Coordinates of C-alpha atoms and ligand atoms in Angstrom, one line a residue:
M27 CA 0.0 0.2 0.0
T28 CA 1.4 3.3 -0.9
A29 CA 1.7 6.6 1.4
A30 CA -1.1 8.3 -0.4
S31 CA -3.6 5.0 -0.4
E32 CA -2.8 4.9 3.6
T33 CA -3.7 8.4 4.0
A34 CA -7.2 8.2 2.4
Q35 CA -7.9 4.8 4.2
A36 CA -7.3 6.3 7.2
A37 CA -9.5 9.2 5.9
V38 CA -12.6 6.8 5.8
A39 CA -11.7 5.0 8.9
R40 CA -11.5 8.3 10.7
D41 CA -14.8 10.0 9.5
P42 CA -18.0 9.9 11.8
G43 CA -20.3 9.7 8.6
H44 CA -18.6 6.4 7.8
A45 CA -20.8 3.5 9.9
G46 CA -18.9 0.2 9.3
N47 CA -20.0 -3.1 9.6
A48 CA -18.4 -6.2 8.8
V49 CA -19.3 -9.2 6.0
G50 CA -17.0 -12.0 5.6
G51 CA -14.7 -10.2 8.0
I52 CA -14.3 -7.1 5.5
V53 CA -15.1 -4.0 7.3
V54 CA -18.0 -2.1 4.9
Q55 CA -17.7 1.6 5.0
R56 CA -21.3 3.2 3.8
E57 CA -21.4 6.3 2.4
Q58 CA -24.6 8.8 2.1
G59 CA -24.4 11.7 0.0
Q60 CA -24.5 12.9 -3.9
R61 CA -24.4 10.2 -5.8
Q62 CA -23.1 10.0 -9.5
V63 CA -24.6 7.0 -11.2
F64 CA -27.3 6.2 -14.4
C65 CA -31.0 5.3 -13.2
G66 CA -32.3 2.0 -14.1
L67 CA -33.5 2.8 -17.6
A68 CA -29.9 2.0 -18.5
G69 CA -31.3 -1.6 -18.3
I70 CA -33.6 -1.0 -21.3
V71 CA -30.4 -0.8 -23.8
W72 CA -29.4 -4.6 -23.0
L73 CA -32.9 -5.8 -22.3
H74 CA -34.6 -5.2 -25.5
R75 CA -31.8 -6.7 -27.6
K76 CA -32.1 -9.9 -25.3
I77 CA -36.0 -10.3 -25.3
Q78 CA -36.9 -10.0 -28.8
D79 CA -40.7 -9.9 -29.1
A80 CA -40.5 -7.2 -26.1
F81 CA -41.2 -3.6 -26.3
F82 CA -40.1 -0.8 -23.5
L83 CA -42.3 2.5 -23.1
V84 CA -40.5 4.8 -20.8
V85 CA -43.2 7.0 -19.4
G86 CA -41.0 9.6 -18.9
S87 CA -39.9 13.1 -19.4
R88 CA -37.6 14.8 -22.3
T89 CA -34.6 13.7 -20.2
C90 CA -35.2 10.3 -19.8
A91 CA -35.9 10.6 -24.0
H92 CA -32.6 11.8 -24.4
L93 CA -30.5 9.4 -21.9
L94 CA -31.8 6.5 -23.4
Q95 CA -31.0 7.6 -26.9
S96 CA -27.7 8.9 -26.2
A97 CA -26.7 5.7 -23.9
A98 CA -28.4 3.5 -26.6
G99 CA -27.7 5.1 -29.4
V100 CA -24.6 2.9 -30.3
M101 CA -26.5 -0.4 -29.8
I102 CA -29.2 0.2 -32.3
F103 CA -28.5 -2.0 -35.5
A104 CA -32.3 -3.2 -35.5
E105 CA -35.3 -1.6 -35.5
P106 CA -35.4 0.0 -31.9
R107 CA -38.1 -1.7 -29.5
F108 CA -38.1 1.2 -27.2
A109 CA -39.5 4.3 -26.9
T110 CA -40.4 7.3 -24.7
A111 CA -44.0 8.6 -24.1
V112 CA -43.4 12.2 -23.0
L113 CA -46.2 13.3 -21.4
G114 CA -47.1 17.2 -22.6
D115 CA -47.8 19.8 -20.0
R116 CA -51.6 19.7 -20.9
D117 CA -51.7 16.0 -20.1
L118 CA -50.2 16.4 -16.7
A119 CA -52.9 19.1 -15.7
G120 CA -54.9 15.9 -14.5
L121 CA -54.6 12.4 -13.8
A122 CA -57.5 11.6 -15.7
D123 CA -55.7 13.2 -18.9
C124 CA -52.5 11.4 -18.0
N125 CA -54.0 8.1 -18.3
E126 CA -56.1 9.2 -21.5
E127 CA -52.9 10.3 -23.2
L128 CA -51.1 6.7 -22.0
D129 CA -53.9 5.0 -23.6
R130 CA -53.9 6.9 -26.8
V131 CA -49.9 6.6 -26.8
V132 CA -49.9 2.6 -26.3
T133 CA -53.1 1.9 -28.9
E134 CA -51.1 3.6 -31.5
L135 CA -47.8 2.2 -30.7
L136 CA -49.8 -1.7 -30.7
A137 CA -51.5 -0.9 -34.0
R138 CA -48.5 0.4 -35.4
R139 CA -46.1 -2.5 -34.2
P140 CA -48.2 -6.0 -34.0
D141 CA -44.8 -8.0 -33.0
I142 CA -45.1 -6.9 -30.0
G143 CA -45.8 -9.7 -27.6
T144 CA -45.2 -7.9 -24.5
L145 CA -45.1 -4.6 -23.3
F146 CA -43.4 -2.7 -20.4
L147 CA -44.3 0.3 -19.2
V148 CA -41.4 2.1 -17.4
A149 CA -41.7 4.4 -14.9
S150 CA -39.6 7.6 -14.2
C151 CA -38.7 10.3 -11.7
P152 CA -40.9 13.2 -13.0
S153 CA -43.5 14.0 -10.3
E154 CA -46.4 13.6 -12.4
V155 CA -45.1 10.2 -13.6
I156 CA -45.0 9.1 -9.9
K157 CA -48.8 10.2 -9.6
L158 CA -49.6 7.9 -12.2
D159 CA -50.3 4.7 -11.1
L160 CA -48.9 2.4 -13.9
D161 CA -49.3 -1.4 -12.5
N162 CA -53.2 -0.5 -13.0
A163 CA -52.8 1.1 -16.5
A164 CA -50.8 -1.8 -17.4
A165 CA -53.8 -4.4 -16.0
R166 CA -56.3 -2.1 -17.4
L167 CA -54.2 -1.9 -21.2
S168 CA -53.8 -5.5 -20.7
R169 CA -57.3 -6.4 -20.4
E170 CA -58.1 -4.5 -23.2
Q171 CA -55.8 -6.3 -25.3
Q172 CA -57.7 -9.3 -24.6
G173 CA -54.9 -11.8 -24.3
R174 CA -53.2 -10.4 -27.5
V175 CA -50.6 -8.1 -25.6
R176 CA -49.1 -8.8 -22.5
V177 CA -48.7 -5.4 -20.5
L178 CA -46.6 -4.9 -17.5
A179 CA -44.9 -2.1 -15.8
Y180 CA -42.0 -1.4 -13.8
S181 CA -39.7 1.3 -12.4
G182 CA -36.4 2.6 -13.8
S183 CA -36.4 5.4 -12.1
G184 CA -33.7 7.2 -10.9
L185 CA -35.5 7.5 -7.4
D186 CA -35.7 3.9 -6.7
T187 CA -33.0 2.2 -8.9
T188 CA -29.4 2.7 -10.0
F189 CA -28.1 1.6 -13.0
T190 CA -28.3 -2.2 -13.3
Q191 CA -31.1 -1.7 -10.9
G192 CA -33.6 -1.3 -14.1
E193 CA -33.4 -5.0 -14.9
D194 CA -34.3 -6.5 -11.4
T195 CA -37.2 -4.4 -11.4
C196 CA -38.0 -5.5 -15.1
L197 CA -37.2 -9.3 -14.3
T198 CA -39.1 -9.2 -11.3
A199 CA -42.2 -7.8 -13.1
L200 CA -42.0 -10.9 -15.1
V201 CA -42.1 -13.3 -12.0
P202 CA -45.7 -13.8 -11.7
E203 CA -46.5 -14.6 -15.2
L204 CA -44.0 -17.7 -15.3
P205 CA -46.2 -20.9 -15.5
E206 CA -46.2 -23.1 -12.4
A207 CA -43.6 -25.9 -12.9
P208 CA -45.0 -29.5 -12.1
A209 CA -43.9 -30.6 -8.5
D210 CA -42.1 -33.6 -9.6
T211 CA -39.8 -31.4 -11.7
D212 CA -35.9 -30.7 -11.3
S213 CA -35.0 -27.7 -13.1
L214 CA -32.0 -25.2 -13.5
L215 CA -33.0 -21.7 -14.1
V216 CA -29.8 -18.9 -14.8
L217 CA -30.9 -15.4 -13.8
G218 CA -29.7 -12.4 -15.4
T219 CA -29.4 -11.4 -19.1
L220 CA -26.5 -12.9 -20.8
P221 CA -25.8 -12.2 -24.5
D222 CA -27.1 -14.9 -26.7
V223 CA -23.6 -16.1 -27.4
V224 CA -22.6 -17.1 -23.8
E225 CA -26.0 -18.2 -23.2
D226 CA -25.2 -21.0 -26.2
Q227 CA -21.7 -21.4 -24.4
F228 CA -23.3 -22.1 -21.2
R229 CA -26.3 -24.3 -22.2
R230 CA -23.2 -26.5 -23.7
L231 CA -21.6 -26.9 -20.9
F232 CA -24.8 -27.5 -18.9
D233 CA -25.8 -30.1 -21.0
A234 CA -22.6 -31.9 -21.0
L235 CA -22.9 -32.1 -17.3
G236 CA -26.2 -33.7 -17.3
I237 CA -28.5 -31.0 -15.8
P238 CA -31.7 -32.8 -16.7
S239 CA -33.7 -29.3 -17.4
L240 CA -32.0 -25.7 -18.2
Y241 CA -33.7 -22.4 -18.5
F242 CA -32.7 -18.7 -18.5
L243 CA -34.5 -15.8 -17.5
P244 CA -35.2 -13.4 -19.2
P245 CA -35.4 -15.5 -22.6
R246 CA -34.8 -14.8 -25.9
R247 CA -38.9 -14.3 -26.1
A248 CA -41.3 -13.5 -23.7
S249 CA -43.6 -15.4 -24.9
E250 CA -41.6 -18.6 -23.8
L251 CA -41.1 -17.8 -20.0
P252 CA -39.8 -20.6 -17.7
P253 CA -41.4 -22.3 -15.4
V254 CA -40.8 -22.2 -11.7
G255 CA -41.5 -24.1 -8.8
P256 CA -40.3 -26.2 -6.0
G257 CA -37.9 -27.9 -8.2
T258 CA -36.5 -25.0 -9.6
R259 CA -32.8 -24.6 -8.8
L260 CA -32.0 -20.6 -9.2
L261 CA -28.3 -19.9 -10.3
A262 CA -27.6 -16.1 -10.5
A263 CA -25.5 -14.8 -13.7
Q264 CA -25.5 -11.1 -12.6
P265 CA -25.3 -9.7 -8.9
F266 CA -27.9 -7.1 -9.3
V267 CA -31.0 -9.6 -9.8
G268 CA -31.6 -9.8 -6.0
G269 CA -35.2 -8.6 -5.8
T270 CA -36.1 -10.9 -8.8
A271 CA -34.2 -14.0 -7.1
A272 CA -36.6 -13.4 -3.7
A273 CA -39.6 -13.3 -5.9
L274 CA -38.8 -16.7 -7.6
V275 CA -37.7 -18.2 -4.3
D276 CA -41.3 -16.8 -2.9
R277 CA -42.2 -19.1 -5.9
G278 CA -40.8 -22.2 -4.3
A279 CA -37.0 -21.9 -6.1
T280 CA -33.7 -22.5 -4.0
L281 CA -31.4 -19.7 -4.3
L282 CA -27.8 -21.4 -5.0
E283 CA -24.7 -19.5 -3.3
A284 CA -22.3 -19.3 -5.8
P285 CA -19.3 -16.6 -7.1
Y286 CA -20.0 -14.9 -10.2
P287 CA -19.2 -16.8 -13.8
F288 CA -16.1 -14.1 -14.3
G289 CA -12.4 -15.3 -14.8
I290 CA -11.6 -19.1 -14.9
E291 CA -12.2 -19.7 -11.0
G292 CA -15.4 -18.0 -10.8
T293 CA -17.0 -19.6 -13.9
R294 CA -15.9 -22.9 -12.4
A295 CA -17.1 -22.7 -9.1
W296 CA -20.3 -21.0 -10.9
F297 CA -20.7 -24.4 -12.7
E298 CA -19.8 -26.6 -9.8
A299 CA -22.7 -25.1 -7.5
A300 CA -25.0 -26.0 -10.3
A301 CA -23.7 -29.4 -10.6
D302 CA -23.6 -30.3 -6.6
A303 CA -27.3 -29.0 -6.3
F304 CA -28.2 -32.1 -9.1
G305 CA -25.4 -34.5 -7.4
I306 CA -23.3 -34.1 -9.9
G307 CA -19.6 -34.3 -8.7
V308 CA -16.4 -31.9 -9.1
A309 CA -14.7 -34.4 -10.9
R310 CA -17.5 -34.3 -13.7
V311 CA -17.2 -30.4 -13.6
E312 CA -13.6 -30.8 -13.9
A313 CA -13.8 -33.2 -17.1
V314 CA -16.3 -31.0 -18.6
T315 CA -14.8 -28.0 -18.0
A316 CA -11.3 -28.3 -18.7
A317 CA -10.7 -27.6 -22.1
A318 CA -12.3 -24.3 -22.0
A319 CA -10.6 -23.7 -18.9
T320 CA -7.0 -24.2 -20.1
R321 CA -7.8 -22.2 -23.3
A322 CA -9.0 -19.4 -21.2
A323 CA -5.9 -19.6 -18.7
R324 CA -3.2 -19.7 -22.2
G325 CA -5.5 -16.4 -23.6
L326 CA -5.3 -14.8 -19.7
E327 CA -1.4 -15.0 -19.5
R328 CA -0.2 -12.0 -21.7
Y329 CA -2.8 -9.8 -19.8
R330 CA -2.2 -10.8 -16.7
A331 CA 1.6 -9.5 -17.1
Q332 CA 0.3 -6.4 -18.1
L333 CA -1.7 -6.1 -15.4
A334 CA -0.4 -7.6 -12.0
G335 CA 1.0 -4.9 -9.5
K336 CA -1.2 -2.6 -11.3
R337 CA -3.4 -0.4 -8.8
I338 CA -7.5 -0.3 -9.4
S339 CA -10.2 1.7 -7.9
F340 CA -13.7 1.0 -8.5
L341 CA -16.7 3.7 -7.7
P342 CA -19.6 2.8 -7.6
D343 CA -21.7 2.1 -10.7
S344 CA -22.6 -1.2 -12.3
Q345 CA -22.8 -3.5 -9.4
L346 CA -20.5 -5.9 -11.2
E347 CA -17.5 -4.1 -8.8
I348 CA -17.3 -7.0 -6.2
P349 CA -16.6 -9.5 -8.7
L350 CA -14.8 -8.1 -11.3
A351 CA -12.4 -6.7 -8.5
R352 CA -12.1 -10.2 -7.2
F353 CA -11.3 -11.3 -10.7
L354 CA -8.6 -8.9 -11.2
Q355 CA -6.9 -9.5 -7.8
R356 CA -7.0 -13.5 -7.7
E357 CA -6.3 -13.9 -11.4
C358 CA -4.6 -11.0 -12.9
G359 CA -2.5 -9.8 -9.8
M360 CA -4.1 -6.3 -9.7
E361 CA -3.7 -4.5 -5.9
L362 CA -7.4 -3.1 -5.2
V363 CA -7.1 0.2 -3.7
E364 CA -10.9 0.9 -3.2
V365 CA -14.1 -0.8 -4.4
G366 CA -17.4 1.1 -4.0
V367 CA -20.6 -0.5 -4.6
P368 CA -24.0 1.1 -5.1
Y369 CA -25.4 -1.1 -2.6
L370 CA -24.4 -4.3 -1.0
D371 CA -26.7 -7.1 -1.7
R372 CA -25.3 -9.7 1.0
R373 CA -27.4 -12.6 -0.3
M374 CA -26.1 -12.7 -3.8
L375 CA -22.8 -11.6 -2.9
G376 CA -21.7 -13.6 0.1
A377 CA -19.3 -16.1 -1.8
E378 CA -17.7 -13.1 -3.4
L379 CA -16.7 -11.5 -0.5
D380 CA -15.0 -15.0 1.0
W381 CA -12.7 -14.2 -1.9
L382 CA -11.7 -11.1 -1.0
P383 CA -9.0 -10.0 1.4
S384 CA -10.3 -9.2 4.9
D385 CA -8.5 -5.6 4.8
L386 CA -10.4 -4.8 1.6
R387 CA -11.5 -0.8 1.4
L388 CA -14.9 -1.3 0.6
T389 CA -17.3 1.2 0.7
E390 CA -21.4 1.1 -0.2
G391 CA -23.3 3.9 -0.9
Q392 CA -21.9 7.2 -2.5
D393 CA -20.4 10.7 -1.4
V394 CA -18.8 11.4 -4.9
E395 CA -17.4 14.4 -3.4
R396 CA -15.3 12.6 -0.5
Q397 CA -14.3 9.5 -3.0
L398 CA -12.8 11.8 -5.6
D399 CA -11.1 13.3 -2.8
R400 CA -9.7 9.6 -1.7
L401 CA -9.2 8.9 -5.6
R402 CA -6.8 11.9 -5.8
A403 CA -5.1 11.0 -3.1
D404 CA -4.6 7.1 -4.0
R405 CA -4.2 8.1 -7.6
P406 CA -4.4 4.6 -8.8
D407 CA -3.4 3.2 -12.0
L408 CA -7.0 2.4 -13.2
T409 CA -10.1 3.7 -12.0
V410 CA -13.5 2.1 -13.1
C411 CA -16.4 4.9 -13.0
G412 CA -19.4 6.2 -14.9
L413 CA -19.3 7.8 -18.1
G414 CA -20.1 10.9 -16.1
L415 CA -17.1 11.1 -14.1
A416 CA -14.4 9.4 -16.6
N417 CA -13.7 12.5 -18.8
P418 CA -12.8 15.0 -15.8
L419 CA -10.9 12.4 -14.2
E420 CA -8.7 11.6 -17.8
A421 CA -8.5 15.6 -17.5
E422 CA -6.8 15.2 -14.4
G423 CA -4.1 12.6 -15.6
L424 CA -6.2 9.6 -14.3
T425 CA -6.6 6.3 -16.2
T426 CA -10.1 5.5 -16.4
K427 CA -12.5 2.5 -17.4
W428 CA -16.5 3.2 -18.4
S429 CA -18.1 0.7 -16.2
I430 CA -21.1 0.7 -18.5
E431 CA -18.8 -1.3 -21.3
L432 CA -18.3 -4.1 -18.7
V433 CA -22.3 -4.5 -18.7
F434 CA -22.7 -4.3 -22.6
S435 CA -20.0 -6.6 -23.5
P436 CA -19.7 -10.6 -23.5
V437 CA -17.5 -11.0 -20.4
H438 CA -18.8 -14.1 -18.7
G439 CA -17.5 -17.7 -18.7
F440 CA -14.2 -19.1 -19.7
D441 CA -14.1 -18.2 -23.3
Q442 CA -14.8 -14.5 -22.4
A443 CA -12.2 -14.5 -19.4
A444 CA -9.4 -13.0 -21.8
D445 CA -11.8 -10.4 -23.4
L446 CA -12.7 -9.3 -19.7
A447 CA -8.9 -8.8 -18.8
E448 CA -8.3 -7.1 -21.8
L449 CA -10.7 -4.5 -21.5
F450 CA -8.8 -3.5 -18.5
V451 CA -5.6 -3.7 -20.3
R452 CA -6.9 -1.3 -23.3
P453 CA -6.9 2.0 -21.2
L454 CA -3.8 1.3 -19.5
N455 CA -1.9 1.0 -22.9
R456 CA -3.8 3.9 -24.4
R457 CA -2.2 6.2 -21.5
E458 CA 1.2 4.7 -22.3
R459 CA 0.8 6.1 -25.8
L460 CA -0.4 9.4 -25.2
A461 CA 2.7 9.9 -22.7
F462 CA 5.2 9.7 -25.6
Ligands
SF4_20 S1 -35.9 8.2 -14.9 FE1 -35.2 10.1 -13.8 S2 -32.9 9.7 -13.5 FE2 -33.6 8.6 -15.1 S3 -33.6 9.9 -16.9 FE3 -35.7 10.2 -16.6 S4 -35.4 11.6 -14.8 FE4 -33.5 11.2 -15.2

């Protein structure tokens, strides 16, 4: 640890605003103050690509429309499956007008787009939208569609959700729609959006292991929702779907405790947890995953050489910070200076915390100015942060990585382990090139 980071560590420890409590031997410092993270609307960017027969209608303001366009602009190469219903001032004069306007927008949309099977109404922040009961509106519109289109509502508002939490609220809205699995059927349900290419790789490995029945939530089509029941073993692929996991547990599923499939070690342990739930031993997992793990180790080698010994800080943003920090430290040899998370879901992250060093500076929540002060004192080699902070930090000579890229890119599993490491090598190389 350098003198600068010792100073910042001491500042966290001394600060009376930081109530600390320990999880898995690590003292978690809580921060409350101004936050700088995306709202949950950002989830639409990857959800609309995954669920191909769904449409996302944000009921919001021009700010929401702008955020979606700029966050998603680079991602669109097909007809977009999202839009923003900006309710004008006239509509906001009374709730009755508001509901009428919403009904009009939805009716027009569904008439124009007969391919929509599931329509999500996504709530946002403006106070007029908060007053609207979107759950009721969704039920009313669903009835009007007489089963032709399923209309559901969830919140992507910056008041209730951070960046990746919008996926959790969306999937939670789907849970009551899932069919009941027959009581005597055992199945594995993988929870959290995965790019199709990763889903296919995982499916091949689970098949080779002999898992009897495998489903993914979200599925590629909302018309093909997976069944859930007491025989369902739930394996999370993303750490930010805790609300959905709880809703599935309420429907009888059993949540498996496992780290996340990032890097070789995490991916192997993830498969082991699934296999164990079906009475399949470690030797079988080893045999099935050996070739992929060997390929991954070869691919990782050269990136490890570039990352080892480098110091990294995570600002709270994507909720992937803890598993990524674990991968970078244990498999790439990086030194963790500070790991910040928007919120710490202990049930979803228990297995990951066991793998982190007990003296880790782990912060939950955000007080952005204080965090930036610590960052300036630490001056890590690499800072993972949101888009809004990256440019100013680069201007101060810090090297940054946009956390949003880590959510958009295929980074799970053995075959993506080297690509994941490379995402952290790239900004370091760029900074080096700029230095000459
Ligand atoms: S939901 Fe709220 S935070 Fe998100 S873009 Fe709209 S107004 Fe901004």
